mmCIF file of N, CA and C in Angstrom:
data_model
loop_
_atom_site.group_PDB
_atom_site.id
_atom_site.type_symbol
_atom_site.label_atom_id
_atom_site.label_comp_id
_atom_site.label_asym_id
_atom_site.label_seq_id
_atom_site.Cartn_x
_atom_site.Cartn_y
_atom_site.Cartn_z
ATOM 1 N N MET A 1 14.198 7.256 -15.895
ATOM 2 C CA MET A 1 13.232 7.456 -14.833
ATOM 3 C C MET A 1 12.478 8.750 -15.054
ATOM 4 N N SER A 2 11.256 8.739 -14.615
ATOM 5 C CA SER A 2 10.402 9.897 -14.805
ATOM 6 C C SER A 2 9.900 10.406 -13.460
ATOM 7 N N LYS A 3 9.621 11.674 -13.415
ATOM 8 C CA LYS A 3 9.112 12.295 -12.198
ATOM 9 C C LYS A 3 7.586 12.373 -12.229
ATOM 10 N N ILE A 4 7.021 12.442 -11.042
ATOM 11 C CA ILE A 4 5.570 12.591 -10.906
ATOM 12 C C ILE A 4 5.205 14.030 -11.250
ATOM 13 N N LYS A 5 4.283 14.183 -12.174
ATOM 14 C CA LYS A 5 3.851 15.498 -12.643
ATOM 15 C C LYS A 5 2.553 15.933 -11.981
ATOM 16 N N GLN A 6 1.656 14.986 -11.747
ATOM 17 C CA GLN A 6 0.329 15.342 -11.259
ATOM 18 C C GLN A 6 -0.282 14.170 -10.496
ATOM 19 N N ILE A 7 -1.065 14.491 -9.472
ATOM 20 C CA ILE A 7 -1.814 13.480 -8.739
ATOM 21 C C ILE A 7 -3.266 13.939 -8.702
ATOM 22 N N LEU A 8 -4.126 13.112 -9.264
ATOM 23 C CA LEU A 8 -5.552 13.421 -9.310
ATOM 24 C C LEU A 8 -6.302 12.452 -8.411
ATOM 25 N N ALA A 9 -7.277 12.940 -7.673
ATOM 26 C CA ALA A 9 -8.063 12.079 -6.800
ATOM 27 C C ALA A 9 -9.538 12.409 -6.967
ATOM 28 N N ARG A 10 -10.353 11.362 -6.915
ATOM 29 C CA ARG A 10 -11.792 11.574 -7.012
ATOM 30 C C ARG A 10 -12.527 10.544 -6.173
ATOM 31 N N GLU A 11 -13.727 10.917 -5.782
ATOM 32 C CA GLU A 11 -14.587 10.032 -5.017
ATOM 33 C C GLU A 11 -15.317 9.104 -5.980
ATOM 34 N N ILE A 12 -15.229 7.813 -5.710
ATOM 35 C CA ILE A 12 -15.955 6.821 -6.498
ATOM 36 C C ILE A 12 -16.728 5.934 -5.525
ATOM 37 N N LEU A 13 -17.582 5.093 -6.038
ATOM 38 C CA LEU A 13 -18.317 4.150 -5.206
ATOM 39 C C LEU A 13 -17.772 2.745 -5.432
ATOM 40 N N ASN A 14 -17.591 1.999 -4.348
ATOM 41 C CA ASN A 14 -17.136 0.620 -4.501
ATOM 42 C C ASN A 14 -18.326 -0.267 -4.874
ATOM 43 N N SER A 15 -18.113 -1.552 -4.938
ATOM 44 C CA SER A 15 -19.165 -2.464 -5.386
ATOM 45 C C SER A 15 -20.352 -2.526 -4.425
ATOM 46 N N LYS A 16 -20.170 -2.053 -3.212
ATOM 47 C CA LYS A 16 -21.272 -2.031 -2.235
ATOM 48 C C LYS A 16 -21.924 -0.654 -2.143
ATOM 49 N N GLY A 17 -21.501 0.268 -3.010
ATOM 50 C CA GLY A 17 -22.062 1.613 -3.007
ATOM 51 C C GLY A 17 -21.479 2.513 -1.940
ATOM 52 N N ILE A 18 -20.346 2.128 -1.369
ATOM 53 C CA ILE A 18 -19.679 2.927 -0.341
ATOM 54 C C ILE A 18 -18.601 3.784 -1.010
ATOM 55 N N PRO A 19 -18.553 5.084 -0.689
ATOM 56 C CA PRO A 19 -17.530 5.938 -1.296
ATOM 57 C C PRO A 19 -16.117 5.497 -0.936
ATOM 58 N N THR A 20 -15.257 5.598 -1.915
ATOM 59 C CA THR A 20 -13.829 5.376 -1.727
ATOM 60 C C THR A 20 -13.095 6.334 -2.658
ATOM 61 N N ILE A 21 -11.793 6.224 -2.723
ATOM 62 C CA ILE A 21 -10.987 7.167 -3.503
ATOM 63 C C ILE A 21 -10.257 6.452 -4.625
ATOM 64 N N GLU A 22 -10.290 7.076 -5.792
ATOM 65 C CA GLU A 22 -9.491 6.621 -6.925
ATOM 66 C C GLU A 22 -8.437 7.691 -7.185
ATOM 67 N N VAL A 23 -7.191 7.257 -7.317
ATOM 68 C CA VAL A 23 -6.074 8.171 -7.551
ATOM 69 C C VAL A 23 -5.424 7.844 -8.886
ATOM 70 N N THR A 24 -5.093 8.883 -9.633
ATOM 71 C CA THR A 24 -4.322 8.749 -10.863
ATOM 72 C C THR A 24 -3.028 9.525 -10.687
ATOM 73 N N VAL A 25 -1.905 8.838 -10.890
ATOM 74 C CA VAL A 25 -0.587 9.467 -10.841
ATOM 75 C C VAL A 25 -0.116 9.616 -12.279
ATOM 76 N N VAL A 26 0.136 10.848 -12.693
ATOM 77 C CA VAL A 26 0.568 11.153 -14.058
ATOM 78 C C VAL A 26 2.050 11.525 -14.020
ATOM 79 N N LEU A 27 2.819 10.923 -14.912
ATOM 80 C CA LEU A 27 4.251 11.189 -14.990
ATOM 81 C C LEU A 27 4.561 12.251 -16.031
ATOM 82 N N GLU A 28 5.751 12.809 -15.951
ATOM 83 C CA GLU A 28 6.176 13.826 -16.916
ATOM 84 C C GLU A 28 6.147 13.310 -18.348
ATOM 85 N N ASN A 29 6.381 12.005 -18.529
ATOM 86 C CA ASN A 29 6.386 11.448 -19.884
ATOM 87 C C ASN A 29 4.994 11.033 -20.357
ATOM 88 N N GLY A 30 3.974 11.330 -19.561
ATOM 89 C CA GLY A 30 2.596 11.026 -19.953
ATOM 90 C C GLY A 30 2.078 9.678 -19.489
ATOM 91 N N ARG A 31 2.940 8.811 -19.017
ATOM 92 C CA ARG A 31 2.468 7.519 -18.505
ATOM 93 C C ARG A 31 1.768 7.745 -17.176
ATOM 94 N N LEU A 32 0.918 6.784 -16.810
ATOM 95 C CA LEU A 32 0.176 6.964 -15.576
ATOM 96 C C LEU A 32 -0.102 5.648 -14.885
ATOM 97 N N GLY A 33 -0.496 5.773 -13.636
ATOM 98 C CA GLY A 33 -0.939 4.644 -12.837
ATOM 99 C C GLY A 33 -2.214 5.059 -12.131
ATOM 100 N N ARG A 34 -3.147 4.133 -11.993
ATOM 101 C CA ARG A 34 -4.433 4.437 -11.361
ATOM 102 C C ARG A 34 -4.777 3.321 -10.394
ATOM 103 N N ALA A 35 -5.268 3.697 -9.206
ATOM 104 C CA ALA A 35 -5.657 2.715 -8.200
ATOM 105 C C ALA A 35 -6.742 3.299 -7.308
ATOM 106 N N SER A 36 -7.544 2.409 -6.748
ATOM 107 C CA SER A 36 -8.565 2.855 -5.800
ATOM 108 C C SER A 36 -8.337 2.187 -4.455
ATOM 109 N N ALA A 37 -8.733 2.897 -3.418
ATOM 110 C CA ALA A 37 -8.558 2.387 -2.058
ATOM 111 C C ALA A 37 -9.640 1.367 -1.748
ATOM 112 N N PRO A 38 -9.234 0.214 -1.247
ATOM 113 C CA PRO A 38 -10.254 -0.741 -0.794
ATOM 114 C C PRO A 38 -10.904 -0.202 0.475
ATOM 115 N N THR A 39 -12.171 -0.471 0.656
ATOM 116 C CA THR A 39 -12.853 -0.080 1.885
ATOM 117 C C THR A 39 -13.167 -1.339 2.657
ATOM 118 N N GLY A 40 -12.628 -1.413 3.857
ATOM 119 C CA GLY A 40 -12.804 -2.615 4.654
ATOM 120 C C GLY A 40 -13.858 -2.455 5.724
ATOM 121 N N THR A 41 -14.214 -3.567 6.315
ATOM 122 C CA THR A 41 -15.169 -3.554 7.413
ATOM 123 C C THR A 41 -14.529 -4.035 8.701
ATOM 124 N N SER A 42 -13.245 -4.322 8.655
ATOM 125 C CA SER A 42 -12.534 -4.776 9.840
ATOM 126 C C SER A 42 -12.457 -3.640 10.848
ATOM 127 N N VAL A 43 -12.587 -3.964 12.113
ATOM 128 C CA VAL A 43 -12.556 -2.932 13.151
ATOM 129 C C VAL A 43 -11.506 -3.244 14.227
ATOM 130 N N SER A 44 -10.479 -3.942 13.846
ATOM 131 C CA SER A 44 -9.401 -4.285 14.766
ATOM 132 C C SER A 44 -8.741 -3.009 15.299
ATOM 133 N N GLY A 45 -8.208 -3.085 16.476
ATOM 134 C CA GLY A 45 -7.490 -1.955 17.049
ATOM 135 C C GLY A 45 -6.207 -1.636 16.307
ATOM 136 N N TYR A 46 -5.746 -2.566 15.487
ATOM 137 C CA TYR A 46 -4.512 -2.374 14.723
ATOM 138 C C TYR A 46 -4.784 -1.920 13.290
ATOM 139 N N GLU A 47 -6.032 -1.738 12.961
ATOM 140 C CA GLU A 47 -6.443 -1.388 11.605
ATOM 141 C C GLU A 47 -6.050 0.056 11.276
ATOM 142 N N ALA A 48 -5.557 0.289 10.061
ATOM 143 C CA ALA A 48 -5.315 1.655 9.595
ATOM 144 C C ALA A 48 -6.668 2.338 9.415
ATOM 145 N N LYS A 49 -6.724 3.614 9.748
ATOM 146 C CA LYS A 49 -7.997 4.332 9.759
ATOM 147 C C LYS A 49 -8.232 5.106 8.462
ATOM 148 N N GLU A 50 -9.467 5.048 8.003
ATOM 149 C CA GLU A 50 -9.889 5.857 6.862
ATOM 150 C C GLU A 50 -10.393 7.201 7.383
ATOM 151 N N VAL A 51 -10.205 8.243 6.592
ATOM 152 C CA VAL A 51 -10.770 9.545 6.911
ATOM 153 C C VAL A 51 -12.087 9.664 6.153
ATOM 154 N N ARG A 52 -13.162 9.886 6.897
ATOM 155 C CA ARG A 52 -14.510 10.044 6.332
ATOM 156 C C ARG A 52 -15.012 11.441 6.663
ATOM 157 N N ASP A 53 -15.977 11.925 5.892
ATOM 158 C CA ASP A 53 -16.495 13.279 6.053
ATOM 159 C C ASP A 53 -17.407 13.445 7.267
ATOM 160 N N ASN A 54 -18.096 12.391 7.650
ATOM 161 C CA ASN A 54 -19.055 12.445 8.761
ATOM 162 C C ASN A 54 -20.163 13.471 8.534
ATOM 163 N N ASP A 55 -20.496 13.725 7.275
ATOM 164 C CA ASP A 55 -21.616 14.594 6.922
ATOM 165 C C ASP A 55 -22.821 13.703 6.644
ATOM 166 N N PRO A 56 -23.805 13.690 7.539
ATOM 167 C CA PRO A 56 -24.936 12.774 7.370
ATOM 168 C C PRO A 56 -25.756 13.030 6.094
ATOM 169 N N LYS A 57 -25.567 14.174 5.472
ATOM 170 C CA LYS A 57 -26.314 14.488 4.240
ATOM 171 C C LYS A 57 -25.677 13.867 2.999
ATOM 172 N N ARG A 58 -24.443 13.393 3.125
ATOM 173 C CA ARG A 58 -23.742 12.769 1.992
ATOM 174 C C ARG A 58 -23.371 11.348 2.363
ATOM 175 N N TYR A 59 -23.954 10.399 1.688
ATOM 176 C CA TYR A 59 -23.609 8.980 1.870
ATOM 177 C C TYR A 59 -23.609 8.555 3.347
ATOM 178 N N SER A 60 -24.568 9.059 4.087
ATOM 179 C CA SER A 60 -24.703 8.725 5.517
ATOM 180 C C SER A 60 -23.399 8.947 6.293
ATOM 181 N N GLY A 61 -22.689 9.992 5.933
ATOM 182 C CA GLY A 61 -21.439 10.331 6.612
ATOM 183 C C GLY A 61 -20.214 9.625 6.080
ATOM 184 N N GLN A 62 -20.373 8.772 5.062
ATOM 185 C CA GLN A 62 -19.269 7.958 4.572
ATOM 186 C C GLN A 62 -18.469 8.603 3.430
ATOM 187 N N GLY A 63 -18.801 9.822 3.037
ATOM 188 C CA GLY A 63 -18.080 10.492 1.958
ATOM 189 C C GLY A 63 -16.595 10.627 2.264
ATOM 190 N N VAL A 64 -15.809 10.854 1.234
ATOM 191 C CA VAL A 64 -14.348 10.906 1.387
ATOM 192 C C VAL A 64 -13.743 12.212 0.862
ATOM 193 N N LEU A 65 -14.542 13.265 0.800
ATOM 194 C CA LEU A 65 -14.022 14.534 0.281
ATOM 195 C C LEU A 65 -12.929 15.117 1.177
ATOM 196 N N THR A 66 -12.986 14.864 2.470
ATOM 197 C CA THR A 66 -11.932 15.328 3.381
ATOM 198 C C THR A 66 -10.613 14.638 3.053
ATOM 199 N N ALA A 67 -10.650 13.338 2.828
ATOM 200 C CA ALA A 67 -9.434 12.600 2.470
ATOM 201 C C ALA A 67 -8.907 13.069 1.110
ATOM 202 N N ILE A 68 -9.806 13.361 0.181
ATOM 203 C CA ILE A 68 -9.385 13.879 -1.129
ATOM 204 C C ILE A 68 -8.718 15.235 -0.958
ATOM 205 N N SER A 69 -9.241 16.053 -0.065
ATOM 206 C CA SER A 69 -8.620 17.340 0.239
ATOM 207 C C SER A 69 -7.223 17.148 0.825
ATOM 208 N N ASN A 70 -7.049 16.118 1.654
ATOM 209 C CA ASN A 70 -5.720 15.800 2.188
ATOM 210 C C ASN A 70 -4.753 15.433 1.065
ATOM 211 N N ILE A 71 -5.254 14.725 0.068
ATOM 212 C CA ILE A 71 -4.413 14.357 -1.074
ATOM 213 C C ILE A 71 -3.991 15.593 -1.840
ATOM 214 N N SER A 72 -4.963 16.419 -2.204
ATOM 215 C CA SER A 72 -4.642 17.570 -3.060
ATOM 216 C C SER A 72 -3.917 18.681 -2.312
ATOM 217 N N GLY A 73 -4.229 18.877 -1.044
ATOM 218 C CA GLY A 73 -3.653 20.001 -0.319
ATOM 219 C C GLY A 73 -2.405 19.707 0.491
ATOM 220 N N ILE A 74 -2.261 18.464 0.934
ATOM 221 C CA ILE A 74 -1.139 18.137 1.818
ATOM 222 C C ILE A 74 -0.152 17.171 1.157
ATOM 223 N N ILE A 75 -0.655 16.058 0.636
ATOM 224 C CA ILE A 75 0.239 15.013 0.119
ATOM 225 C C ILE A 75 0.830 15.380 -1.240
ATOM 226 N N SER A 76 -0.012 15.758 -2.181
ATOM 227 C CA SER A 76 0.452 16.026 -3.553
ATOM 228 C C SER A 76 1.602 17.021 -3.637
ATOM 229 N N PRO A 77 1.541 18.169 -2.932
ATOM 230 C CA PRO A 77 2.657 19.118 -3.039
ATOM 231 C C PRO A 77 4.013 18.521 -2.642
ATOM 232 N N LYS A 78 4.020 17.532 -1.757
ATOM 233 C CA LYS A 78 5.277 16.905 -1.332
ATOM 234 C C LYS A 78 5.737 15.798 -2.280
ATOM 235 N N ILE A 79 4.783 15.154 -2.957
ATOM 236 C CA ILE A 79 5.093 13.999 -3.796
ATOM 237 C C ILE A 79 5.382 14.406 -5.245
ATOM 238 N N ILE A 80 4.699 15.422 -5.726
ATOM 239 C CA ILE A 80 4.920 15.875 -7.101
ATOM 240 C C ILE A 80 6.381 16.307 -7.248
ATOM 241 N N GLY A 81 7.008 15.831 -8.310
ATOM 242 C CA GLY A 81 8.413 16.126 -8.578
ATOM 243 C C GLY A 81 9.356 15.019 -8.132
ATOM 244 N N MET A 82 8.839 14.058 -7.362
ATOM 245 C CA MET A 82 9.683 12.938 -6.942
ATOM 246 C C MET A 82 9.792 11.926 -8.076
ATOM 247 N N GLU A 83 10.902 11.195 -8.088
ATOM 248 C CA GLU A 83 11.102 10.129 -9.066
ATOM 249 C C GLU A 83 10.125 8.998 -8.761
ATOM 250 N N VAL A 84 9.368 8.571 -9.765
ATOM 251 C CA VAL A 84 8.347 7.547 -9.555
ATOM 252 C C VAL A 84 8.946 6.218 -9.117
ATOM 253 N N GLN A 85 10.178 5.940 -9.498
ATOM 254 C CA GLN A 85 10.822 4.678 -9.128
ATOM 255 C C GLN A 85 11.229 4.638 -7.657
ATOM 256 N N ASN A 86 11.142 5.767 -6.978
ATOM 257 C CA ASN A 86 11.574 5.834 -5.586
ATOM 258 C C ASN A 86 10.401 5.539 -4.645
ATOM 259 N N GLN A 87 9.839 4.354 -4.794
ATOM 260 C CA GLN A 87 8.653 3.934 -4.038
ATOM 261 C C GLN A 87 8.862 4.048 -2.520
ATOM 262 N N LYS A 88 9.987 3.579 -2.055
ATOM 263 C CA LYS A 88 10.244 3.579 -0.611
ATOM 264 C C LYS A 88 10.233 5.001 -0.059
ATOM 265 N N GLU A 89 10.866 5.922 -0.739
ATOM 266 C CA GLU A 89 10.931 7.310 -0.283
ATOM 267 C C GLU A 89 9.552 7.974 -0.347
ATOM 268 N N ILE A 90 8.788 7.680 -1.385
ATOM 269 C CA ILE A 90 7.439 8.239 -1.516
ATOM 270 C C ILE A 90 6.557 7.742 -0.375
ATOM 271 N N ASP A 91 6.574 6.441 -0.123
ATOM 272 C CA ASP A 91 5.769 5.877 0.962
ATOM 273 C C ASP A 91 6.219 6.426 2.319
ATOM 274 N N LYS A 92 7.514 6.512 2.525
ATOM 275 C CA LYS A 92 8.053 7.041 3.777
ATOM 276 C C LYS A 92 7.615 8.493 3.985
ATOM 277 N N THR A 93 7.637 9.285 2.931
ATOM 278 C CA THR A 93 7.225 10.683 3.012
ATOM 279 C C THR A 93 5.767 10.788 3.456
ATOM 280 N N MET A 94 4.901 9.975 2.868
ATOM 281 C CA MET A 94 3.485 10.024 3.238
ATOM 282 C C MET A 94 3.276 9.575 4.685
ATOM 283 N N ILE A 95 3.966 8.527 5.096
ATOM 284 C CA ILE A 95 3.832 8.020 6.471
ATOM 285 C C ILE A 95 4.312 9.070 7.469
ATOM 286 N N GLU A 96 5.427 9.729 7.160
ATOM 287 C CA GLU A 96 5.938 10.773 8.050
ATOM 288 C C GLU A 96 5.008 11.985 8.091
ATOM 289 N N MET A 97 4.408 12.343 6.952
ATOM 290 C CA MET A 97 3.460 13.457 6.945
ATOM 291 C C MET A 97 2.255 13.153 7.814
ATOM 292 N N ASP A 98 1.803 11.908 7.795
ATOM 293 C CA ASP A 98 0.662 11.523 8.618
ATOM 294 C C ASP A 98 1.049 11.555 10.096
ATOM 295 N N GLY A 99 2.158 10.927 10.424
ATOM 296 C CA GLY A 99 2.675 10.994 11.782
ATOM 297 C C GLY A 99 1.939 10.179 12.833
ATOM 298 N N THR A 100 0.973 9.369 12.433
ATOM 299 C CA THR A 100 0.249 8.535 13.397
ATOM 300 C C THR A 100 0.487 7.069 13.079
ATOM 301 N N LYS A 101 0.316 6.207 14.082
ATOM 302 C CA LYS A 101 0.500 4.766 13.864
ATOM 303 C C LYS A 101 -0.593 4.195 12.970
ATOM 304 N N ASP A 102 -1.785 4.747 13.080
ATOM 305 C CA ASP A 102 -2.937 4.165 12.380
ATOM 306 C C ASP A 102 -3.376 4.945 11.139
ATOM 307 N N LYS A 103 -2.558 5.868 10.681
ATOM 308 C CA LYS A 103 -2.825 6.676 9.474
ATOM 309 C C LYS A 103 -4.080 7.532 9.616
ATOM 310 N N SER A 104 -4.441 7.904 10.848
ATOM 311 C CA SER A 104 -5.701 8.596 11.095
ATOM 312 C C SER A 104 -5.679 10.086 10.764
ATOM 313 N N LYS A 105 -4.520 10.684 10.587
ATOM 314 C CA LYS A 105 -4.464 12.113 10.259
ATOM 315 C C LYS A 105 -4.821 12.352 8.788
ATOM 316 N N LEU A 106 -4.090 11.721 7.884
ATOM 317 C CA LEU A 106 -4.348 11.890 6.448
ATOM 318 C C LEU A 106 -5.316 10.841 5.925
ATOM 319 N N GLY A 107 -5.337 9.683 6.551
ATOM 320 C CA GLY A 107 -6.243 8.609 6.156
ATOM 321 C C GLY A 107 -5.560 7.544 5.331
ATOM 322 N N SER A 108 -5.787 6.298 5.727
ATOM 323 C CA SER A 108 -5.264 5.189 4.925
ATOM 324 C C SER A 108 -5.902 5.199 3.545
ATOM 325 N N ASN A 109 -7.126 5.722 3.452
ATOM 326 C CA ASN A 109 -7.806 5.791 2.167
ATOM 327 C C ASN A 109 -7.234 6.883 1.270
ATOM 328 N N ALA A 110 -6.338 7.705 1.788
ATOM 329 C CA ALA A 110 -5.605 8.679 0.967
ATOM 330 C C ALA A 110 -4.205 8.153 0.638
ATOM 331 N N ILE A 111 -3.542 7.575 1.630
ATOM 332 C CA ILE A 111 -2.158 7.119 1.467
ATOM 333 C C ILE A 111 -2.061 5.877 0.575
ATOM 334 N N LEU A 112 -2.900 4.883 0.824
ATOM 335 C CA LEU A 112 -2.803 3.610 0.095
ATOM 336 C C LEU A 112 -3.034 3.744 -1.415
ATOM 337 N N PRO A 113 -4.082 4.429 -1.874
ATOM 338 C CA PRO A 113 -4.248 4.480 -3.333
ATOM 339 C C PRO A 113 -3.142 5.266 -4.036
ATOM 340 N N ILE A 114 -2.539 6.229 -3.342
ATOM 341 C CA ILE A 114 -1.402 6.933 -3.949
ATOM 342 C C ILE A 114 -0.244 5.959 -4.108
ATOM 343 N N SER A 115 0.052 5.206 -3.061
ATOM 344 C CA SER A 115 1.148 4.244 -3.123
ATOM 345 C C SER A 115 0.924 3.223 -4.236
ATOM 346 N N MET A 116 -0.307 2.708 -4.330
ATOM 347 C CA MET A 116 -0.602 1.714 -5.374
ATOM 348 C C MET A 116 -0.523 2.342 -6.766
ATOM 349 N N ALA A 117 -1.008 3.571 -6.926
ATOM 350 C CA ALA A 117 -0.955 4.241 -8.231
ATOM 351 C C ALA A 117 0.485 4.559 -8.614
ATOM 352 N N VAL A 118 1.316 4.906 -7.634
ATOM 353 C CA VAL A 118 2.744 5.142 -7.902
ATOM 354 C C VAL A 118 3.386 3.857 -8.414
ATOM 355 N N ALA A 119 3.094 2.726 -7.775
ATOM 356 C CA ALA A 119 3.661 1.448 -8.222
ATOM 357 C C ALA A 119 3.235 1.136 -9.650
ATOM 358 N N LYS A 120 1.978 1.360 -9.964
ATOM 359 C CA LYS A 120 1.488 1.099 -11.327
ATOM 360 C C LYS A 120 2.134 2.046 -12.332
ATOM 361 N N ALA A 121 2.304 3.321 -11.935
ATOM 362 C CA ALA A 121 2.953 4.287 -12.836
ATOM 363 C C ALA A 121 4.427 3.922 -13.033
ATOM 364 N N ALA A 122 5.082 3.462 -11.962
ATOM 365 C CA ALA A 122 6.489 3.054 -12.067
ATOM 366 C C ALA A 122 6.636 1.870 -13.008
ATOM 367 N N ALA A 123 5.719 0.911 -12.912
ATOM 368 C CA ALA A 123 5.753 -0.246 -13.817
ATOM 369 C C ALA A 123 5.537 0.208 -15.257
ATOM 370 N N ALA A 124 4.582 1.111 -15.455
ATOM 371 C CA ALA A 124 4.319 1.629 -16.804
ATOM 372 C C ALA A 124 5.540 2.379 -17.336
ATOM 373 N N ASP A 125 6.207 3.122 -16.454
ATOM 374 C CA ASP A 125 7.399 3.874 -16.855
ATOM 375 C C ASP A 125 8.506 2.941 -17.328
ATOM 376 N N LEU A 126 8.609 1.777 -16.687
ATOM 377 C CA LEU A 126 9.611 0.783 -17.078
ATOM 378 C C LEU A 126 9.126 -0.143 -18.188
ATOM 379 N N ASN A 127 7.850 0.007 -18.538
ATOM 380 C CA ASN A 127 7.227 -0.833 -19.565
ATOM 381 C C ASN A 127 7.278 -2.317 -19.181
ATOM 382 N N ILE A 128 6.989 -2.580 -17.905
ATOM 383 C CA ILE A 128 6.940 -3.961 -17.422
ATOM 384 C C ILE A 128 5.612 -4.172 -16.691
ATOM 385 N N PRO A 129 5.181 -5.418 -16.553
ATOM 386 C CA PRO A 129 3.954 -5.683 -15.803
ATOM 387 C C PRO A 129 4.126 -5.314 -14.318
ATOM 388 N N LEU A 130 3.012 -4.986 -13.685
ATOM 389 C CA LEU A 130 3.051 -4.610 -12.276
ATOM 390 C C LEU A 130 3.691 -5.689 -11.414
ATOM 391 N N PHE A 131 3.363 -6.970 -11.668
ATOM 392 C CA PHE A 131 3.935 -8.042 -10.842
ATOM 393 C C PHE A 131 5.457 -8.051 -10.926
ATOM 394 N N ALA A 132 6.012 -7.742 -12.094
ATOM 395 C CA ALA A 132 7.462 -7.732 -12.255
ATOM 396 C C ALA A 132 8.081 -6.555 -11.486
ATOM 397 N N TYR A 133 7.406 -5.413 -11.521
ATOM 398 C CA TYR A 133 7.881 -4.252 -10.760
ATOM 399 C C TYR A 133 7.896 -4.577 -9.274
ATOM 400 N N ILE A 134 6.820 -5.171 -8.769
ATOM 401 C CA ILE A 134 6.725 -5.507 -7.344
ATOM 402 C C ILE A 134 7.785 -6.551 -6.974
ATOM 403 N N ARG A 135 7.963 -7.545 -7.826
ATOM 404 C CA ARG A 135 8.990 -8.563 -7.566
ATOM 405 C C ARG A 135 10.369 -7.916 -7.485
ATOM 406 N N ASN A 136 10.686 -7.066 -8.454
ATOM 407 C CA ASN A 136 11.994 -6.404 -8.465
ATOM 408 C C ASN A 136 12.168 -5.516 -7.237
ATOM 409 N N TYR A 137 11.116 -4.794 -6.868
ATOM 410 C CA TYR A 137 11.169 -3.915 -5.703
ATOM 411 C C TYR A 137 11.359 -4.741 -4.434
ATOM 412 N N ALA A 138 10.585 -5.804 -4.290
ATOM 413 C CA ALA A 138 10.655 -6.643 -3.088
ATOM 414 C C ALA A 138 12.020 -7.298 -2.951
ATOM 415 N N THR A 139 12.585 -7.803 -4.036
ATOM 416 C CA THR A 139 13.884 -8.464 -3.931
ATOM 417 C C THR A 139 14.995 -7.454 -3.655
ATOM 418 N N SER A 140 14.887 -6.247 -4.187
ATOM 419 C CA SER A 140 15.912 -5.243 -3.899
ATOM 420 C C SER A 140 15.808 -4.790 -2.449
ATOM 421 N N GLN A 141 14.609 -4.720 -1.891
ATOM 422 C CA GLN A 141 14.431 -4.325 -0.489
ATOM 423 C C GLN A 141 14.950 -5.402 0.450
ATOM 424 N N SER A 142 14.731 -6.667 0.094
ATOM 425 C CA SER A 142 15.203 -7.738 0.978
ATOM 426 C C SER A 142 16.726 -7.797 0.987
ATOM 427 N N ARG A 143 17.362 -7.498 -0.136
ATOM 428 C CA ARG A 143 18.821 -7.440 -0.172
ATOM 429 C C ARG A 143 19.322 -6.301 0.702
ATOM 430 N N ASP A 144 18.615 -5.157 0.650
ATOM 431 C CA ASP A 144 19.014 -3.997 1.448
ATOM 432 C C ASP A 144 18.903 -4.282 2.950
ATOM 433 N N SER A 145 17.993 -5.138 3.344
ATOM 434 C CA SER A 145 17.801 -5.405 4.770
ATOM 435 C C SER A 145 18.970 -6.186 5.382
ATOM 436 N N TYR A 146 19.803 -6.799 4.544
ATOM 437 C CA TYR A 146 20.938 -7.554 5.052
ATOM 438 C C TYR A 146 22.183 -6.688 5.229
ATOM 439 N N LYS A 147 22.103 -5.438 4.807
ATOM 440 C CA LYS A 147 23.277 -4.546 4.896
ATOM 441 C C LYS A 147 23.420 -3.971 6.285
#
């Protein structure tokens, strides 16, 4: 198993030209995982919230530099050094740091791409396809729920 060495985040544009976040998780052994946050248009009351800059001079207020700052300044210091295979603990740590039901403090657009990049890095660390990593993780979690 390898530990997380670095988390990089940058603002990218999705296929509709709306800013979103791409995260790269780099492991101590040099392997990495990369994922970008999907940007949705759903407005349900149960929807996880994205953190946007609200600066009308940048992308009509839709920029994500604030969420990127949350990644580099708040989330990364807690996640760096954790074992990449410990997906549940990494996700739990981010959810607890946010502390809201709707992820509105740190932003779902900060938390989700880190989680997805961690999963991809974990699969790369094991040298298995992502689907196999997710299958193994899901089946081990379902067994744990019966204890």
